[in-house]
Amino acid sequence: VHDEGWAMTIAGRAPGGGTALTRDGEALARFDFDDVPRPQTRALLQRLTARGYGLWLLSGDGQARVTKLAEALGLDPSHAVGDCTPEEKASRLRALGAEQVLYLGDGVNDAPAFEAALLAGTPAIERPVMPARSDFFLVGRSLAPVCEALDAAARFRRVSRRIVALSALYNVLAVTAALLGVMSPLAAAVSMPASTLTLLLFTVRSLGRARAQEAASDDQNDTLERNACTDAPGRAIHAG
């Protein structure tokens, strides 16, 4: 911005960093901007790490700023990469195995990464470009919905594996009984719908019990971690 001797010096060129307001080459003020994690974001990220997810922070911001944010969020500094171009973000995702990556971004410069990732979401629903490229939106001021969705997917995967195992066992026993001639047509006709109902009840009970157990564990962890979280405004972890 230039007008009658006034100028805003872009970040990185101002003495001491930040953005400087100058007039006729004389610095009158300097503005420093910082990322402040939202409440409980660190606890949510730690929960994801404890459950085996690898977390990375890819940003076009300077490396020093990205490292500082990663430390505030409790992320591994080696997983915080700054000065990334849009193409470099996509390349890093492919190197990590993009077919297994869930990516969150809030800027147009995340578009190549959105295309590379298996699943992409954004909290920037007010920007016309991002929703059209996203698989899902984050509404609110927390990453909790992401944690809940991943927990639900993990629960469903565990239950699905059990159902497949039980179904295979039932079919082996039923076929064996039929070949040995110990299962009558009536018994076969009754056992098929009975097994289906049994598996349905097992699925509902298993999903409900697993959810209740994880909810109780998360409530306990939140109670222990809430005192470490400060109610400060800011933006959630992003990749822009």
GROMACS .gro file of C-alpha atoms in nm:
model
  240
    1VAL     CA    1   0.000   0.000   0.000
    2HIS     CA    2   0.152   0.332  -0.105
    3ASP     CA    3  -0.011   0.675  -0.077
    4GLU     CA    4   0.158   1.013  -0.025
    5GLY     CA    5   0.471   0.866   0.128
    6TRP     CA    6   0.294   0.605   0.340
    7ALA     CA    7   0.383   0.237   0.298
    8MET     CA    8   0.319  -0.101   0.454
    9THR     CA    9   0.634  -0.312   0.442
   10ILE     CA   10   0.557  -0.677   0.384
   11ALA     CA   11   0.648  -0.941   0.642
   12GLY     CA   12   1.006  -1.052   0.628
   13ARG     CA   13   1.135  -0.718   0.504
   14ALA     CA   14   1.051  -0.515   0.810
   15PRO     CA   15   1.338  -0.467   1.057
   16GLY     CA   16   1.300  -0.728   1.328
   17GLY     CA   17   1.033  -0.915   1.133
   18GLY     CA   18   0.660  -0.858   1.123
   19THR     CA   19   0.491  -0.585   0.921
   20ALA     CA   20   0.602  -0.222   0.943
   21LEU     CA   21   0.413   0.099   0.876
   22THR     CA   22   0.647   0.359   0.730
   23ARG     CA   23   0.628   0.711   0.596
   24ASP     CA   24   0.898   0.845   0.369
   25GLY     CA   25   1.114   0.548   0.460
   26GLU     CA   26   1.085   0.603   0.837
   27ALA     CA   27   0.934   0.319   1.040
   28LEU     CA   28   0.648   0.448   1.255
   29ALA     CA   29   0.506   0.121   1.384
   30ARG     CA   30   0.561  -0.251   1.360
   31PHE     CA   31   0.291  -0.517   1.381
   32ASP     CA   32   0.356  -0.874   1.484
   33PHE     CA   33   0.094  -1.140   1.408
   34ASP     CA   34   0.082  -1.477   1.575
   35ASP     CA   35  -0.124  -1.796   1.565
   36VAL     CA   36  -0.298  -1.874   1.893
   37PRO     CA   37  -0.436  -2.231   1.918
   38ARG     CA   38  -0.800  -2.255   2.007
   39PRO     CA   39  -0.903  -2.406   2.340
   40GLN     CA   40  -0.837  -2.779   2.373
   41THR     CA   41  -0.686  -2.810   2.025
   42ARG     CA   42  -0.363  -2.943   2.175
   43ALA     CA   43  -0.557  -3.205   2.375
   44LEU     CA   44  -0.749  -3.316   2.065
   45LEU     CA   45  -0.429  -3.355   1.864
   46GLN     CA   46  -0.268  -3.552   2.145
   47ARG     CA   47  -0.572  -3.780   2.143
   48LEU     CA   48  -0.525  -3.845   1.771
   49THR     CA   49  -0.153  -3.912   1.819
   50ALA     CA   50  -0.226  -4.157   2.101
   51ARG     CA   51  -0.456  -4.348   1.866
   52GLY     CA   52  -0.183  -4.396   1.610
   53TYR     CA   53  -0.244  -4.115   1.362
   54GLY     CA   54   0.056  -3.930   1.221
   55LEU     CA   55   0.002  -3.552   1.226
   56TRP     CA   56   0.179  -3.306   0.997
   57LEU     CA   57   0.158  -2.930   0.964
   58LEU     CA   58   0.229  -2.801   0.612
   59SER     CA   59   0.219  -2.427   0.562
   60GLY     CA   60   0.327  -2.152   0.330
   61ASP     CA   61   0.422  -1.941   0.633
   62GLY     CA   62   0.785  -1.904   0.737
   63GLN     CA   63   0.952  -2.202   0.901
   64ALA     CA   64   1.012  -2.022   1.232
   65ARG     CA   65   0.644  -1.934   1.264
   66VAL     CA   66   0.532  -2.286   1.172
   67THR     CA   67   0.773  -2.445   1.421
   68LYS     CA   68   0.647  -2.217   1.695
   69LEU     CA   69   0.286  -2.313   1.622
   70ALA     CA   70   0.376  -2.683   1.615
   71GLU     CA   71   0.538  -2.655   1.958
   72ALA     CA   72   0.230  -2.481   2.095
   73LEU     CA   73   0.015  -2.763   1.960
   74GLY     CA   74   0.243  -3.037   2.090
   75LEU     CA   75   0.336  -3.161   1.742
   76ASP     CA   76   0.670  -3.314   1.649
   77PRO     CA   77   0.880  -3.021   1.512
   78SER     CA   78   1.012  -3.250   1.239
   79HIS     CA   79   0.652  -3.282   1.117
   80ALA     CA   80   0.609  -2.905   1.084
   81VAL     CA   81   0.715  -2.783   0.741
   82GLY     CA   82   0.704  -2.418   0.645
   83ASP     CA   83   0.768  -2.219   0.326
   84CYS     CA   84   0.568  -2.476   0.128
   85THR     CA   85   0.437  -2.395  -0.218
   86PRO     CA   86   0.102  -2.549  -0.316
   87GLU     CA   87   0.283  -2.806  -0.529
   88GLU     CA   88   0.521  -2.894  -0.244
   89LYS     CA   89   0.227  -2.967  -0.015
   90ALA     CA   90   0.082  -3.209  -0.268
   91SER     CA   91   0.423  -3.370  -0.321
   92ARG     CA   92   0.467  -3.428   0.052
   93LEU     CA   93   0.125  -3.587   0.074
   94ARG     CA   94   0.213  -3.826  -0.206
   95ALA     CA   95   0.540  -3.910  -0.031
   96LEU     CA   96   0.347  -3.986   0.289
   97GLY     CA   97   0.099  -4.203   0.101
   98ALA     CA   98  -0.174  -3.968  -0.018
   99GLU     CA   99  -0.420  -4.256  -0.055
  100GLN     CA  100  -0.432  -4.275   0.328
  101VAL     CA  101  -0.421  -3.902   0.409
  102LEU     CA  102  -0.696  -3.684   0.555
  103TYR     CA  103  -0.607  -3.322   0.480
  104LEU     CA  104  -0.745  -3.003   0.632
  105GLY     CA  105  -0.686  -2.671   0.460
  106ASP     CA  106  -0.830  -2.321   0.458
  107GLY     CA  107  -0.672  -2.150   0.157
  108VAL     CA  108  -0.679  -2.162  -0.221
  109ASN     CA  109  -0.312  -2.263  -0.208
  110ASP     CA  110  -0.426  -2.596  -0.062
  111ALA     CA  111  -0.606  -2.693  -0.383
  112PRO     CA  112  -0.331  -2.929  -0.516
  113ALA     CA  113  -0.314  -3.103  -0.177
  114PHE     CA  114  -0.694  -3.139  -0.179
  115GLU     CA  115  -0.668  -3.320  -0.510
  116ALA     CA  116  -0.388  -3.549  -0.388
  117ALA     CA  117  -0.537  -3.651  -0.051
  118LEU     CA  118  -0.783  -3.936  -0.006
  119LEU     CA  119  -1.012  -3.706   0.194
  120ALA     CA  120  -1.004  -3.329   0.230
  121GLY     CA  121  -1.198  -3.090   0.451
  122THR     CA  122  -1.205  -2.721   0.529
  123PRO     CA  123  -1.335  -2.484   0.797
  124ALA     CA  124  -1.334  -2.201   0.540
  125ILE     CA  125  -1.692  -2.249   0.427
  126GLU     CA  126  -1.733  -1.875   0.369
  127ARG     CA  127  -1.480  -1.882   0.084
  128PRO     CA  128  -1.645  -1.969  -0.248
  129VAL     CA  129  -1.358  -2.183  -0.381
  130MET     CA  130  -1.289  -2.414  -0.085
  131PRO     CA  131  -1.629  -2.584  -0.031
  132ALA     CA  132  -1.643  -2.692  -0.396
  133ARG     CA  133  -1.311  -2.876  -0.357
  134SER     CA  134  -1.380  -3.026  -0.014
  135ASP     CA  135  -1.524  -3.364   0.078
  136PHE     CA  136  -1.656  -3.226   0.408
  137PHE     CA  137  -1.681  -2.901   0.606
  138LEU     CA  138  -1.592  -2.820   0.964
  139VAL     CA  139  -1.856  -2.600   1.126
  140GLY     CA  140  -1.764  -2.458   1.464
  141ARG     CA  141  -1.448  -2.373   1.649
  142SER     CA  142  -1.305  -2.717   1.726
  143LEU     CA  143  -1.143  -3.022   1.570
  144ALA     CA  144  -1.362  -3.246   1.787
  145PRO     CA  145  -1.585  -3.352   1.491
  146VAL     CA  146  -1.278  -3.490   1.313
  147CYS     CA  147  -1.183  -3.694   1.619
  148GLU     CA  148  -1.538  -3.821   1.654
  149ALA     CA  149  -1.558  -3.922   1.287
  150LEU     CA  150  -1.227  -4.108   1.304
  151ASP     CA  151  -1.334  -4.281   1.626
  152ALA     CA  152  -1.661  -4.388   1.464
  153ALA     CA  153  -1.476  -4.523   1.162
  154ALA     CA  154  -1.240  -4.722   1.385
  155ARG     CA  155  -1.532  -4.865   1.583
  156PHE     CA  156  -1.713  -4.966   1.266
  157ARG     CA  157  -1.398  -5.130   1.125
  158ARG     CA  158  -1.349  -5.339   1.439
  159VAL     CA  159  -1.711  -5.449   1.447
  160SER     CA  160  -1.710  -5.526   1.073
  161ARG     CA  161  -1.413  -5.757   1.114
  162ARG     CA  162  -1.587  -5.942   1.395
  163ILE     CA  163  -1.902  -5.979   1.186
  164VAL     CA  164  -1.705  -6.119   0.894
  165ALA     CA  165  -1.535  -6.368   1.126
  166LEU     CA  166  -1.865  -6.478   1.281
  167SER     CA  167  -2.030  -6.508   0.940
  168ALA     CA  168  -1.746  -6.722   0.809
  169LEU     CA  169  -1.764  -6.945   1.116
  170TYR     CA  170  -2.142  -6.984   1.083
  171ASN     CA  171  -2.118  -7.075   0.714
  172VAL     CA  172  -1.843  -7.329   0.777
  173LEU     CA  173  -2.049  -7.496   1.050
  174ALA     CA  174  -2.371  -7.484   0.847
  175VAL     CA  175  -2.215  -7.625   0.531
  176THR     CA  176  -2.036  -7.896   0.730
  177ALA     CA  177  -2.361  -7.994   0.903
  178ALA     CA  178  -2.544  -8.004   0.571
  179LEU     CA  179  -2.279  -8.223   0.408
  180LEU     CA  180  -2.289  -8.462   0.702
  181GLY     CA  181  -2.667  -8.481   0.672
  182VAL     CA  182  -2.738  -8.362   1.025
  183MET     CA  183  -2.918  -8.040   0.921
  184SER     CA  184  -3.272  -8.072   0.791
  185PRO     CA  185  -3.423  -7.827   0.540
  186LEU     CA  186  -3.638  -7.683   0.818
  187ALA     CA  187  -3.335  -7.624   1.040
  188ALA     CA  188  -3.155  -7.456   0.750
  189ALA     CA  189  -3.456  -7.233   0.679
  190VAL     CA  190  -3.476  -7.127   1.044
  191SER     CA  191  -3.104  -7.085   1.105
  192MET     CA  192  -3.049  -6.840   0.817
  193PRO     CA  193  -3.282  -6.559   0.938
  194ALA     CA  194  -3.186  -6.637   1.298
  195SER     CA  195  -2.818  -6.586   1.218
  196THR     CA  196  -2.899  -6.259   1.039
  197LEU     CA  197  -3.092  -6.124   1.337
  198THR     CA  198  -2.816  -6.237   1.574
  199LEU     CA  199  -2.551  -6.053   1.372
  200LEU     CA  200  -2.770  -5.742   1.359
  201LEU     CA  201  -2.816  -5.739   1.736
  202PHE     CA  202  -2.445  -5.806   1.783
  203THR     CA  203  -2.358  -5.509   1.559
  204VAL     CA  204  -2.589  -5.268   1.743
  205ARG     CA  205  -2.470  -5.383   2.084
  206SER     CA  206  -2.100  -5.375   1.990
  207LEU     CA  207  -2.114  -5.027   1.837
  208GLY     CA  208  -2.308  -4.888   2.132
  209ARG     CA  209  -2.079  -5.043   2.391
  210ALA     CA  210  -1.762  -4.930   2.213
  211ARG     CA  211  -1.894  -4.576   2.182
  212ALA     CA  212  -1.990  -4.563   2.548
  213GLN     CA  213  -1.647  -4.688   2.657
  214GLU     CA  214  -1.462  -4.436   2.440
  215ALA     CA  215  -1.689  -4.153   2.552
  216ALA     CA  216  -1.618  -4.235   2.917
  217SER     CA  217  -1.244  -4.248   2.847
  218ASP     CA  218  -1.251  -3.919   2.655
  219ASP     CA  219  -1.450  -3.746   2.931
  220GLN     CA  220  -1.190  -3.855   3.184
  221ASN     CA  221  -0.904  -3.734   2.964
  222ASP     CA  222  -1.079  -3.402   2.898
  223THR     CA  223  -1.126  -3.347   3.270
  224LEU     CA  224  -0.755  -3.400   3.331
  225GLU     CA  225  -0.646  -3.186   3.036
  226ARG     CA  226  -0.895  -2.900   3.057
  227ASN     CA  227  -0.694  -2.717   3.323
  228ALA     CA  228  -0.402  -2.700   3.080
  229CYS     CA  229  -0.612  -2.533   2.811
  230THR     CA  230  -0.660  -2.157   2.805
  231ASP     CA  231  -0.966  -1.987   2.664
  232ALA     CA  232  -0.787  -1.782   2.402
  233PRO     CA  233  -0.916  -1.693   2.056
  234GLY     CA  234  -0.731  -1.811   1.749
  235ARG     CA  235  -0.755  -2.044   1.458
  236ALA     CA  236  -0.737  -2.418   1.462
  237ILE     CA  237  -0.451  -2.611   1.306
  238HIS     CA  238  -0.453  -2.550   0.936
  239ALA     CA  239  -0.239  -2.628   0.638
  240GLY     CA  240  -0.230  -2.284   0.484
   0.00000   0.00000   0.00000
